[in-house]
Structures are given as structure tokens and as C-alpha cells.
Coordinates of C-alpha atoms and ligand atoms in Angstrom, one line a residue:
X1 CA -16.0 18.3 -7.6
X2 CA -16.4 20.5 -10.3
X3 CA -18.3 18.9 -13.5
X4 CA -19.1 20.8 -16.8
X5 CA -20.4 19.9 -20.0
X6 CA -20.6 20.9 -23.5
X7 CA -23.8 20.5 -25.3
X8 CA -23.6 20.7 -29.1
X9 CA -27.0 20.5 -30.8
X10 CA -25.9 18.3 -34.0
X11 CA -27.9 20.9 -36.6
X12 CA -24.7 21.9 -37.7
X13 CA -20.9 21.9 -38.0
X14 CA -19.1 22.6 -34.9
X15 CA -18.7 26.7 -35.0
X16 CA -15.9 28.4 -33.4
X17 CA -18.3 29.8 -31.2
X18 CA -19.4 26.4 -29.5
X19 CA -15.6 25.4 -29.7
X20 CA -14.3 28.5 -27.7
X21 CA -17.0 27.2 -25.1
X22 CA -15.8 23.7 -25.2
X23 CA -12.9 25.1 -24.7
X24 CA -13.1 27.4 -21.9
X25 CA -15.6 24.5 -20.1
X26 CA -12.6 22.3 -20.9
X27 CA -10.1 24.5 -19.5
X28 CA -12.1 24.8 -16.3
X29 CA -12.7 21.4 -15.2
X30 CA -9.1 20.6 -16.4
X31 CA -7.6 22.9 -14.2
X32 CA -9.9 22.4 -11.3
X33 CA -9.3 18.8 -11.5
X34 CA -12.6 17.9 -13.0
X35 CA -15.1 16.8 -15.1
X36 CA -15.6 17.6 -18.6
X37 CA -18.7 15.9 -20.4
X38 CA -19.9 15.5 -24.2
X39 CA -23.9 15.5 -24.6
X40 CA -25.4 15.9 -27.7
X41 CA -28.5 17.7 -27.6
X42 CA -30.5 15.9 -30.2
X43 CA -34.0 16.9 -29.5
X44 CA -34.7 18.3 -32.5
X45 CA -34.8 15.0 -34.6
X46 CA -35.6 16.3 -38.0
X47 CA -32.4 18.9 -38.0
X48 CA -30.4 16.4 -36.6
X49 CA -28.0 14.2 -38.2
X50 CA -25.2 11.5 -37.3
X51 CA -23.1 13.6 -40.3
X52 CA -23.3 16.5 -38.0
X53 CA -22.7 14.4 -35.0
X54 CA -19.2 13.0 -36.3
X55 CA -18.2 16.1 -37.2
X56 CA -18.5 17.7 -34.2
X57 CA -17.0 14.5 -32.7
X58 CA -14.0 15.3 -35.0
X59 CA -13.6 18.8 -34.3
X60 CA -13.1 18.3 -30.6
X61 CA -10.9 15.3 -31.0
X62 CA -8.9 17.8 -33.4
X63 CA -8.5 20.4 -31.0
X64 CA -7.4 17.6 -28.2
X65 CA -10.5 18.5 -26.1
X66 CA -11.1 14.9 -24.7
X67 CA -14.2 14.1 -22.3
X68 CA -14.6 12.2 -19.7
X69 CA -18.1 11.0 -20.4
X70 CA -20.1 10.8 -22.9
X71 CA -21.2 11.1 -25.4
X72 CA -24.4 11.3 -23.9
X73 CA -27.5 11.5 -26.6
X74 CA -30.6 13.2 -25.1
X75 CA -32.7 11.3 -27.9
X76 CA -32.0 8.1 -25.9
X77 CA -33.3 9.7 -22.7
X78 CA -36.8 10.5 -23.9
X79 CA -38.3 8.3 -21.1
X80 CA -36.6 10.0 -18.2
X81 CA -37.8 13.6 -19.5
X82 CA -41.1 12.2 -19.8
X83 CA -41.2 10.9 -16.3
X84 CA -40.6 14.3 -15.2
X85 CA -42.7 16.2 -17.2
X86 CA -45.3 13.7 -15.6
X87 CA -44.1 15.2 -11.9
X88 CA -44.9 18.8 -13.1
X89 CA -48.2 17.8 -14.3
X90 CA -49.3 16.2 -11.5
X91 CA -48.5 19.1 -9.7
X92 CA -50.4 21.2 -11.7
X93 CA -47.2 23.4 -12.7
X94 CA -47.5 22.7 -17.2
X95 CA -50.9 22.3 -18.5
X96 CA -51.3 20.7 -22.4
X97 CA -51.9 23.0 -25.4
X98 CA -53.4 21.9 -28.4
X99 CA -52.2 24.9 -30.5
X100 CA -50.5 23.9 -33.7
X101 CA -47.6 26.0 -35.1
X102 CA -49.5 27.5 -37.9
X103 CA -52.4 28.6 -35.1
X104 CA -50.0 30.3 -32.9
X105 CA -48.0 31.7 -35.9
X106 CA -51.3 33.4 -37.2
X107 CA -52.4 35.1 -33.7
X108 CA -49.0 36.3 -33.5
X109 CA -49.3 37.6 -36.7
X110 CA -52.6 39.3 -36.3
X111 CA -52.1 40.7 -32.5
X112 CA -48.3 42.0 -33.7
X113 CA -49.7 44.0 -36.1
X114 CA -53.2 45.0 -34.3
X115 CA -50.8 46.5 -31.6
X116 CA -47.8 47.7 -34.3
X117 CA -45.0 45.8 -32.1
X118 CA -43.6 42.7 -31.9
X119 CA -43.1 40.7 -29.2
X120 CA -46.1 38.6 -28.6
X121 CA -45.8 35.6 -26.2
X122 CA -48.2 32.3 -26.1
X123 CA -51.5 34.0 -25.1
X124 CA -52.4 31.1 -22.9
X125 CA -55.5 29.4 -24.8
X126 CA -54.9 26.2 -23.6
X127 CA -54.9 27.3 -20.4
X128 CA -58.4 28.2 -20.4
X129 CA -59.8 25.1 -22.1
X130 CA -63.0 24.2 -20.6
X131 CA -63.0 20.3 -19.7
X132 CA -65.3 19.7 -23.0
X133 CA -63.2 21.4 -25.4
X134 CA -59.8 19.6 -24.1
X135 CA -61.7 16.3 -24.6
X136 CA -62.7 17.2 -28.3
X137 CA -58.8 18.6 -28.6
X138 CA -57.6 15.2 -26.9
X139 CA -59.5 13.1 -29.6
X140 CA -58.0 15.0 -32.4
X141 CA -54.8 16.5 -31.7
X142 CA -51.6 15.4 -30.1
X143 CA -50.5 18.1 -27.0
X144 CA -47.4 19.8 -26.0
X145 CA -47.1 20.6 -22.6
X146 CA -46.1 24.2 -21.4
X147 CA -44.4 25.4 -18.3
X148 CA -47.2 27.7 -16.4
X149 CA -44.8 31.1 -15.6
X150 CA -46.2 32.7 -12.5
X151 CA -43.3 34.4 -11.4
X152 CA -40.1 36.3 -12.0
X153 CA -36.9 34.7 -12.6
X154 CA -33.4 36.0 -11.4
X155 CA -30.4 34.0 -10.9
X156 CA -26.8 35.0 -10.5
X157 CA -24.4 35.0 -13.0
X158 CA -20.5 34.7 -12.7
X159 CA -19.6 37.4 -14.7
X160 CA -22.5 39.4 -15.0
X161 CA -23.7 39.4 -11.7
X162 CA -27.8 39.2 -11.0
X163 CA -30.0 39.1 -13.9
X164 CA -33.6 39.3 -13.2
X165 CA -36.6 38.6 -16.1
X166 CA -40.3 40.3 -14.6
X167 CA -42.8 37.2 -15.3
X168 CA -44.8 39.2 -18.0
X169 CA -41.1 38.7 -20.3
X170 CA -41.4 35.1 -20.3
X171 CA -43.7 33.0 -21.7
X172 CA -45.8 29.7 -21.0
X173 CA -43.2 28.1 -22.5
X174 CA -42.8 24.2 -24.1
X175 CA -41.5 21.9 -22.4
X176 CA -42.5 18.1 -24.4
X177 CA -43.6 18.8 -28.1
X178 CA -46.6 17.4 -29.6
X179 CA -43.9 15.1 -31.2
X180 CA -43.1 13.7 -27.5
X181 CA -40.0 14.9 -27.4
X182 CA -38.5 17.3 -24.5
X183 CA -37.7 21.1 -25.6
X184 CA -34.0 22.4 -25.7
X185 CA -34.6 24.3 -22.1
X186 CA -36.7 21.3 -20.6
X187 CA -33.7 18.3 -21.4
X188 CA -31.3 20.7 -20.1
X189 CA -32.6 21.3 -17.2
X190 CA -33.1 17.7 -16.4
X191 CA -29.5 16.3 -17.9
X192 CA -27.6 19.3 -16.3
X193 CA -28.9 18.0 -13.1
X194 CA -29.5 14.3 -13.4
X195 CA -25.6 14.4 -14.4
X196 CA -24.4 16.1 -11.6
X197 CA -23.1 19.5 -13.6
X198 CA -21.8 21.9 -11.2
X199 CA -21.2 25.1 -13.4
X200 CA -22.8 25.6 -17.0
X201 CA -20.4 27.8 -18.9
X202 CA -21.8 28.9 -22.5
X203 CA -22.7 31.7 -24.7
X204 CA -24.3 34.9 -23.5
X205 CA -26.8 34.2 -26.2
X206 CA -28.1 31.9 -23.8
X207 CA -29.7 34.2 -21.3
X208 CA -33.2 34.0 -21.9
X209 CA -33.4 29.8 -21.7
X210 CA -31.2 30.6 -18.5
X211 CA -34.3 31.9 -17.5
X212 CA -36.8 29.2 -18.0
X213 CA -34.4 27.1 -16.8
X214 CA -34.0 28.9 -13.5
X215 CA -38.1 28.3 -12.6
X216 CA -38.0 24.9 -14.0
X217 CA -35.3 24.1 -10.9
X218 CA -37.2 26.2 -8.8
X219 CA -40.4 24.0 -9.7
X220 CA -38.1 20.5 -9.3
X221 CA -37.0 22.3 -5.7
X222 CA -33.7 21.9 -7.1
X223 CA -30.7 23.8 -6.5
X224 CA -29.3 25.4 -10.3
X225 CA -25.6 25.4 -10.9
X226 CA -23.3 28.3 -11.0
X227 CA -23.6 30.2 -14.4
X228 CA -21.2 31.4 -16.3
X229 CA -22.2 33.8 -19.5
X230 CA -19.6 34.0 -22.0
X231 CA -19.7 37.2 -24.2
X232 CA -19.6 36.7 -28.0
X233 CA -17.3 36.0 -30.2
X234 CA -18.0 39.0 -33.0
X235 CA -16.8 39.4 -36.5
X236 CA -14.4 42.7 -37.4
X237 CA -17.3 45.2 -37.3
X238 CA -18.5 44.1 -33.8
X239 CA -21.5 42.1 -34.7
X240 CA -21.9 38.6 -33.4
X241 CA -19.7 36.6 -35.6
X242 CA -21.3 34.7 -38.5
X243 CA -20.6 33.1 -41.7
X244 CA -20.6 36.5 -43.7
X245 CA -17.3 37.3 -41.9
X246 CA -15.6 33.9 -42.9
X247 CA -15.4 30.5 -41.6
X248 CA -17.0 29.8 -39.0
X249 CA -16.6 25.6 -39.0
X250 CA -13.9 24.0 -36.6
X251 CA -13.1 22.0 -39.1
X252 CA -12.8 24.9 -42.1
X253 CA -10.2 26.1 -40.3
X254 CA -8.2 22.1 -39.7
X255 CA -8.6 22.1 -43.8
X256 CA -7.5 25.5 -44.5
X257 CA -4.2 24.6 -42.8
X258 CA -4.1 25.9 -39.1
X259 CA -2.6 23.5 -36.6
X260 CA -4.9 22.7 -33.8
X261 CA -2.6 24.1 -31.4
X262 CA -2.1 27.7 -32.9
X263 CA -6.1 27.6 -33.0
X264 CA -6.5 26.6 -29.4
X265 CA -4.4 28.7 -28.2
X266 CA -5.8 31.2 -30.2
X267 CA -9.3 30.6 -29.0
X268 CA -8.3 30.8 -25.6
X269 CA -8.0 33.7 -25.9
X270 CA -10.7 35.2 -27.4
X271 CA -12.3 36.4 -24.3
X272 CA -9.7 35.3 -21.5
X273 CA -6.3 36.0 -20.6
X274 CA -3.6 35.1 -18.5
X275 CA -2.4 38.7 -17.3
X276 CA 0.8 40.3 -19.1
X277 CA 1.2 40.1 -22.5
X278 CA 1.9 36.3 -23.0
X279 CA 0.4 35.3 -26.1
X280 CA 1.7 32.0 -27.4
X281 CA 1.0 29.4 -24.7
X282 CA 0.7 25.2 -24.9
X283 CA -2.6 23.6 -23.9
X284 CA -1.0 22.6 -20.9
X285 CA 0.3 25.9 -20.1
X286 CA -3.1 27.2 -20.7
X287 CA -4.8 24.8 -17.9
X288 CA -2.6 25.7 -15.4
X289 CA -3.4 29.5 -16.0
X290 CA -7.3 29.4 -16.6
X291 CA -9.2 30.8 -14.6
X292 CA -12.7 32.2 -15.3
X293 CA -11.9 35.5 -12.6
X294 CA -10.1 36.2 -15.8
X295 CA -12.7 35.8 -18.4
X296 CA -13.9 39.3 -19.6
X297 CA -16.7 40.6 -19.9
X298 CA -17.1 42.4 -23.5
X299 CA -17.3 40.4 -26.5
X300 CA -13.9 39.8 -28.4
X301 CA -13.1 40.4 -31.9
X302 CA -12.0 37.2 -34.2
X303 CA -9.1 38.3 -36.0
X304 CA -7.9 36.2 -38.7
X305 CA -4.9 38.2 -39.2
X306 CA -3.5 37.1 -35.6
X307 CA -4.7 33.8 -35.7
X308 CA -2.6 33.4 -38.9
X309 CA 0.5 35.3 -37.4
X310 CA 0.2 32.4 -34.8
X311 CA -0.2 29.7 -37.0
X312 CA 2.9 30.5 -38.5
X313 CA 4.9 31.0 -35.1
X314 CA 3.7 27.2 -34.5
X315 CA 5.2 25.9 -37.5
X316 CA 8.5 27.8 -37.1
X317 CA 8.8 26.2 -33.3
X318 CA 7.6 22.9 -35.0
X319 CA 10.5 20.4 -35.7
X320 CA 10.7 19.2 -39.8
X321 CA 9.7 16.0 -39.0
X322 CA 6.6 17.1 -36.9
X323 CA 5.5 19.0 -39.7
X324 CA 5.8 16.7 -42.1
X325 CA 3.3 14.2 -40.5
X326 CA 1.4 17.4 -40.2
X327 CA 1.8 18.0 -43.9
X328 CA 0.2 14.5 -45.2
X329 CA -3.0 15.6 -45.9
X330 CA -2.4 18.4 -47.7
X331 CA 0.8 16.9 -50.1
X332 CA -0.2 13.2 -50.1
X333 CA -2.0 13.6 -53.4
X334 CA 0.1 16.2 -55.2
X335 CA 2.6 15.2 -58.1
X336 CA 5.8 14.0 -57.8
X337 CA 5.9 13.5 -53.3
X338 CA 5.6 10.1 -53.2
X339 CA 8.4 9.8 -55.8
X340 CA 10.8 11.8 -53.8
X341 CA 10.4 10.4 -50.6
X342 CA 10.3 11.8 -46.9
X343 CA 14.2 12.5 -46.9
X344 CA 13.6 15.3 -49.9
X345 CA 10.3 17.2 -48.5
X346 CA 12.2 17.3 -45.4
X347 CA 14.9 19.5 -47.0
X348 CA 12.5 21.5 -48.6
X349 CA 10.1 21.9 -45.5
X350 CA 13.1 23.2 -43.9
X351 CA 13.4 25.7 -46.1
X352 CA 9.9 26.7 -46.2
X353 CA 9.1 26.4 -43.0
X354 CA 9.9 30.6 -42.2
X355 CA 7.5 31.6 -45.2
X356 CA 4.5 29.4 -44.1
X357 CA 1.4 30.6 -42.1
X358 CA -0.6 27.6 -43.2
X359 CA 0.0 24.3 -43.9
X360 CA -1.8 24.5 -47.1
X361 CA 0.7 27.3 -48.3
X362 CA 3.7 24.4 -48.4
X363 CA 2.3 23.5 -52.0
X364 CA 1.4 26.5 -53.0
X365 CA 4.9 28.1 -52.0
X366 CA 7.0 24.7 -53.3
X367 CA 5.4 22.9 -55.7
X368 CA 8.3 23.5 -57.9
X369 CA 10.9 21.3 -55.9
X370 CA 8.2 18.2 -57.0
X371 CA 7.4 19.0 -60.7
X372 CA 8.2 22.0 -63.1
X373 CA 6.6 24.8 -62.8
X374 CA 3.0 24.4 -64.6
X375 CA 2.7 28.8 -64.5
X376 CA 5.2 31.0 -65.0
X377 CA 4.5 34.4 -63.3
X378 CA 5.1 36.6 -66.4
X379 CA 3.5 39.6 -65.3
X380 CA 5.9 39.9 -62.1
X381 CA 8.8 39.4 -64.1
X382 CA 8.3 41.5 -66.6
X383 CA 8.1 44.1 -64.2
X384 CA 11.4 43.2 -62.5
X385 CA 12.6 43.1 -66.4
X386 CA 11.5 46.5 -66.9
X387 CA 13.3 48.1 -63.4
X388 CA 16.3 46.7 -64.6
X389 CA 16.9 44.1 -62.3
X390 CA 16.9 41.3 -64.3
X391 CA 17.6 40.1 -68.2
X392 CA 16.8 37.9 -70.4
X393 CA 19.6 37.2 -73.2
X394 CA 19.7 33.5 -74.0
X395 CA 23.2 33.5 -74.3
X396 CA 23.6 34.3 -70.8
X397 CA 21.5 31.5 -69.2
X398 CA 22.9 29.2 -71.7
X399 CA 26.4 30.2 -70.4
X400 CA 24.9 29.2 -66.9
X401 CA 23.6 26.1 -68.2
X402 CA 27.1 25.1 -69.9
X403 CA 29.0 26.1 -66.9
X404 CA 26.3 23.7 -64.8
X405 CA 27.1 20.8 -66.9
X406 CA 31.0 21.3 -66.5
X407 CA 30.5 20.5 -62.5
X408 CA 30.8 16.9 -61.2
X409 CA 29.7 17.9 -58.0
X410 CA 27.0 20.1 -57.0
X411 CA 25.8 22.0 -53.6
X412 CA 24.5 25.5 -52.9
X413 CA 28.5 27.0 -52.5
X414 CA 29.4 25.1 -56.4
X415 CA 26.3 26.4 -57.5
X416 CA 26.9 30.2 -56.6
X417 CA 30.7 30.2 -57.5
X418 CA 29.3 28.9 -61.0
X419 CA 26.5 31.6 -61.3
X420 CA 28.7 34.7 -60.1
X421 CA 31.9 33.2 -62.0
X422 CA 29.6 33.4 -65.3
X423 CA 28.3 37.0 -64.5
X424 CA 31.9 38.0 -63.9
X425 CA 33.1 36.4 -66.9
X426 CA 30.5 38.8 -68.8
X427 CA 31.0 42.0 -66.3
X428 CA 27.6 42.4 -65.5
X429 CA 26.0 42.3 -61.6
X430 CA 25.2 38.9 -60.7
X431 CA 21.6 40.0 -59.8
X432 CA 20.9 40.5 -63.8
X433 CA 20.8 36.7 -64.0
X434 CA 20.4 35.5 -61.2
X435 CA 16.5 36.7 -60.8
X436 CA 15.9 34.7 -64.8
X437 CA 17.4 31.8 -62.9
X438 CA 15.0 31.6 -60.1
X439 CA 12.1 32.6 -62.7
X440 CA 13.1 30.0 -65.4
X441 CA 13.4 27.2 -62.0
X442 CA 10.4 28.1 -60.1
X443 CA 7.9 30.3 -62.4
X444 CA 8.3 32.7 -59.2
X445 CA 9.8 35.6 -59.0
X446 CA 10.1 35.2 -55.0
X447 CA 11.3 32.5 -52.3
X448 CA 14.2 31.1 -50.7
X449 CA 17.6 31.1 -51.6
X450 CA 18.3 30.7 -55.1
X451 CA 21.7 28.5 -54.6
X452 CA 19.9 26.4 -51.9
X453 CA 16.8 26.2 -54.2
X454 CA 19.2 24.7 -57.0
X455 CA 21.3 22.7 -54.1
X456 CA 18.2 20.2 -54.3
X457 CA 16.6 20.2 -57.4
X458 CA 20.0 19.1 -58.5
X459 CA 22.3 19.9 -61.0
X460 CA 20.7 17.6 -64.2
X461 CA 17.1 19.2 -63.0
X462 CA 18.7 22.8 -63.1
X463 CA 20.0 21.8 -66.4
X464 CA 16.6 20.1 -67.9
X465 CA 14.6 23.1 -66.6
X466 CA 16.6 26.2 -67.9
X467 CA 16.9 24.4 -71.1
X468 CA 13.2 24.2 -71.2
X469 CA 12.7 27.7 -70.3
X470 CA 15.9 29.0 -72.8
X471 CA 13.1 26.9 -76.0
X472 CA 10.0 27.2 -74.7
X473 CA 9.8 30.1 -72.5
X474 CA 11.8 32.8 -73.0
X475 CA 10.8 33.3 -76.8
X476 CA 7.2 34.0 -75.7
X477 CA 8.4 36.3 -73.6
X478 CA 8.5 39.4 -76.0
X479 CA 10.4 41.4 -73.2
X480 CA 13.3 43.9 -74.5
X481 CA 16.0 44.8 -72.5
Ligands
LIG501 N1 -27.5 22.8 -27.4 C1 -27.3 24.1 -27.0 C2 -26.4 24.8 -28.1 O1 -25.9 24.1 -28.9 C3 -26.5 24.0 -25.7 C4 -26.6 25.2 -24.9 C5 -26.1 24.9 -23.5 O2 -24.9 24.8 -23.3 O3 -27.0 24.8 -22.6 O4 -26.4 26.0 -28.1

């Protein structure tokens, strides 16, 4: 039975990168009928935090990637990676180096520059030790143990194919830290096959641990797991994606506005594909297409642009009522929503819904429908003053406003009739006043229907607003037409 894992190291948030592997690890045991597992790899105590651990918790619980185990914390297994760092000892396959950080920094230092190139590996001091000096070293130092490299490493990889690393590449590398604690590559190796994981799916990035990890089951006599090296997620100018390029945090992108769908689907991808030209897919849809024979090879470009465009096509298909639990976070706060009531935002999410790529943008695009407008945009209406497409006489929005307060009923139809009855009246294009209308309503000079704009506000909050705009507004204006 198939049995993956993703391993977060809780240093940091949860970035896209990791998430596209959760993903794809996700996708593979779901379709196969598998196992998907959550380990934290926590070995590195002192960048480690439980912060970082609930956020990455939250990130894959946001984009509905649910394990079956876990999580598993590798700083509760310390024991176990001890025992077996005791097997290779005994069989005389690590040895125990004294070296402290700064020593081995300095001889790097000093040899790089000797030879003008970098690329220095652990010149094996500790290897050498005479019995006399280990037992002076014993009494004064803590040890690390390192992994004795006598010979090449070569394994085969999914999508790559062999991948071979000549012994002189690798180094005596560390395998338990002075500290006690078991090394990235050494925990892996035991927890990826203490728990039974059948294929390790992550980053190309990863290649040279695969490597150390590939002698350390070789020295165990175990049999490795299929690998699976994903190429790179990379920014717009093809280098590995990073935070210059723009979020990079799972859950950046949950506050920014993007529904976890749109970004799974998105994600999925970025690097796979289900043939043809199908783009916008359901989770679901997704597992029953995965497969990793259609993983690509070359690293794939993180375009924001799309992932927006997709965003948006998920809240178009979304119903209103969907959305507006989806909305909460973003409005809860904001003036005027808990006044109005569910009933109301769902009018005016159905008429936002079309101009929204984010969920963020609902505020920004509709505030207005909740409280007057705080800005007015002058600088776009003066330009549509100046092409001619709008006025700004007071007697004509007054003539609105008069008209307004003649109706005892009110919709978008009553509303237009009014508008264009009072531009006839004058025998001028409609347009000329509408466009003050939506500017003295809104403070925008763009958005939905004007009528269906007024249709809820209301008539009395049409009135109270263009009044407001006709005294306060308009005389600041200092337009001529
Ligand atoms: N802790 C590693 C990381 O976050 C896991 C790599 C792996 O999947 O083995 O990159």
C-alpha cells in the first residue's frame, strides 16, 4: 500500500513550495488509495517553534489536505534515533568528531582560500584521533557522530531517472549533533522507514541529502523507497521562487483573499497536468486525475496573474450564500455589516460577485452600500468632467433629489424612469447626470449598475447622500463645465 509523508521543518511559515509538495504527496496516496502522513521535523530545536507548528497545521487544514497520521514530532523520537546511531557505531560505520562549528568554519575558511575554490568537505580529523587524544577530547567536549562515506551513491529517481554522486562529492557527514539530537538526513532516514513510507515525493532541492540518505539505508541493509524529485516552483524570471517575488506563506495568500480551492487547484498545477487544456478542476476531480507519469520535469513559473484569474472564476461559480460565510473574516469588523444583516450583503454580494478576484476586494469594491463614502475619487471625475461625460450643476442633481422624494415606492426600474425623466425634462443625455449620481453615491466613478446600486441603498439614503454631496462636496469641487 502506498504511504507518503510530508515533512515540514517548523522554522518557518508553511511556503507554497512545501504546500505544492503536500499537495502532490496528497494527491498521490489519495488516488492510490493510500496513506498520507504529517511529521514535523523538529530537530533543529533552537529554530523551532510551536507558533510555526500551528501554522503549518493551519495551512494544510486550510487547503483541506487532511492526514491520516500524525502529527508525528521527530523531537519525541530522540531515543529511537539514538538506538540506531548506536547500531552504526558498533559496526564501525560513524566514528565521533570533536570539531566545534567555529573549528571547522576556520579550516574551511583557510583551505578555501589556500586553494582559491570553494567547496571544502569535513577533512576527517576525527577520524584520525589517536586513542589519547579522543580520551582528552571525551573529557572536554561533547561529540557528534559522522557517517564514514566510502563509497558512491546512486539511486533512481522517478522523474529524473539514475542520479549517481562519486564518494569524493559527499562528505563524512552528521548524523547526532553534539546537542544529541539526530541531523535532518539521519531522522529521515530512520522515520521514513520505521513508518513504513513507500515513495518520498519532495523538492528537487533535495538531491544531495537523497544522497546520504541512500548509503545510510545501504548501511541499515535497508531497501529505500521510490523517489520522486519535484522541480521547483520559480518566481517570473526563472529563479527558484522566494520572498522577493511575493508571498510565499500559505497562509499570506488565505488573508489576501484567495479561496483554498482556486489555490489548490492552482497549485496542482504548477508542475502537473491532467492532459488537454482543462484548467479549473475540484480537489476531487484532481485525485481521480493525478498521476505522477504526468508530473513534469522543468520547473514551473508561479503566476499570480492566473492564480487571481482563478480565484475570481471560483467566486463567480460560488453561490451568494457560500460566499458570504467565506466573506466573515474579511467584513466582520467593518462599519455598518452587522447593522444591515445577512439579507442586505447578500444583495450586494450578488452584485459584486462578477467584479471580485479576491475576497478582500468585496470591501474595497462596496464599502459604500454599508456607510458613505469616506473618499471621494476627485481626480477620476474630474477627468470624466473634463471629456464631457458628466456635469456638475446643482440644480440638476437637486432636480434628481426632488423627483426622489416625490416616489412612494422605490426599485431599480422607479429609480431609472425618475433619473432619465429628469434629464429629459432638461434635454440633456441622461449620461451627463447620471455619472455625478454614481460619484456623489459611491465616491467612485466605476461599478455596478447605477439603478441597482440605488435599488438598495434605498430611496431616503439616495436622498441623504446627494444632499450631502450637493453642500459639502460639489462646492469643493472647483470644476467648470
Ligand atoms: N524537513 C524537510 C523540509 O522541510 C523535509 C524534506 C523531506 O521531505 O524529506 O524540507
Amino acid at each position: 500500500m502506498v504511504k507518503v509523508r510530508i515533512a515540514p521543518s517548523p522554522t518557518g511559515f508553511l511556503h507554497v513550495g512545501t504546500a505544492r509538495t503536500a499537495l502532490y504527496n496528497f494527491l498521490f496516496a489519495r488516488n492510490g488509495g493510500g496513506k498520507f502522513i504529517l511529521r514535523i521535523e523538529d530537530t533543529d530545536i533552537e529554530r523551532s517553534s510551536d507558533e510555526m507548528v500551528n501554522v503549518i497545521i493551519e495551512s494544510l487544514k486550510w487547503m483541506g489536505l487532511h492526514w491520516d497520521e500524525g502529527p508525528y514530532f521527530q523531537s519525541e523520537r530522540r531515543d529511537i534515533y539514538v538506538e540506531y546511531a548506536d547500531k552504526l557505531l558498533q559496526a564501525g560505520l560513524v566514528y565521533p568528531c570533536y570539531c566545534t562549528k567555529e573549528e571547522i568554519e576556520e579550516r574551511k575558511r583557510v583551505t578555501e582560500k589556500k586553494k582559491k575554490k570553494k567547496g571544502w568537505k569535513y577533512d576527517r580529523r576525527c577520524l584520525h584521533l589517536t586513542r589519547e587524544e579522543k580520551k582528552q577530547f571525551e573529557r572536554e567536549r561533547a561529540s557528534a557522530l559522522r557517517f564514514r562515506v566510502e563509497r558512491a551513491s546512486s539511486f533512481e529517481d522517478f522523474l529524473h531517472g539514475k542520479i549517481e554522486r562519486s564518494k569524493e562529492d559527499i562528505e563524512d557527514f552528521v548524523i547526532i549533533k553534539s546537542d544529541g539530537m539526530a541531523t535532518y538526513n539521519f531522522a529521515c532516514v530512520l522515520d521514513d522507514h520505521l513508518m513504513g513510507i513507500t515513495h518520498v515525493i519532495r523538492g528537487e532541492d533535495h538531491i544531495p541529502n537523497t544522497h546520504k540518505q541512500i548509503l545510510l539505508y545501504e548501511a541499515f541493509g535497508w531497501m529505500p523507497p521510490e523517489f520522486v524529485h519535484l522541480p521547483l516552483i520559480l518566481g517570473p524570471d526563472r529563479s527558484k521562487l522566494s520572498k522577493r517575488h511575493g508571498a510565499v506563506s500559505v497562509l499570506e495568500y488565505r488573508d489576501r483573499g484567495f479561496l483554498p480551492e482556486a489555490f489548490v487547484n492552482f497549485l496542482a498545477l504548477l508542475g502537473w497536468s491532467p492532459g488537454g487544456d482543462r484548467e479549473i478542476m475540484s480537489l476531487d476531480e484532481i485525485i481521480g486525475l493525478f498521476s505522477l507519469e504526468r508530473v513534469g520535469k522543468r520547473g514551473a513559473v508561479f503566476d499570480t496573474k492566473k492564480l487571481e484569474w482563478m480565484n475570481g472564476e471560483y467566486i463567480k461559480k460560488m453561490s451568494d450564500g457560500e460566499l458570504l460565510r467565506r466573506l466573515s473574516p474579511f467584513i466582520e469588523n467593518k462599519p455598518g455589516i452587522e447593522e444591515k444583516g445577512d439579507e442586505y450583503i447578500l444583495r450586494v454580494i450578488a452584485l459584486l460577485k462578477e467584479r471580485m478576484t479576491l475576497l478582500s476586494q468585496f470591501w474595497e469594491l462596496g464599502s459604500y452600500f454599508f456607510i458613505p463614502p469616506e473618499q471621494y475619487d476627485i481626480e477620476s471625475f474630474t477627468k470624466y468632467v473634463k471629456k464631457g461625460r458628466a456635469e456638475t450643476r446643482k440644480e440638476r442633481i437637486e432636480k434628481v433629489i426632488n423627483a426622489f422624494k416625490e416616489l412612494k415606492k422605490f426599485d431599480r426600474d422607479m429609480a431609472e424612469n425618475c433619473v432619465r425623466g429628469v434629464a429629459e425634462g432638461m434635454g440633456i443625455k441622461a449620461a451627463l447626470i447620471i455619472h455625478p449620481i454614481r460619484f456623489a453615491l459611491t465616491g467612485k466613478t466605476g461599478g455596478p449598475g447605477l439603478f441597482e446600486i440605488m435599488e438598495i441603498l434605498g430611496r431616503d439614503e439616495c436622498i441623504k447622500r446627494l444632499e450631502y454631496f450637493v453642500e459639502n462636496i460639489l462646492p469643493q469641487l472647483n470644476i467648470k463645465n
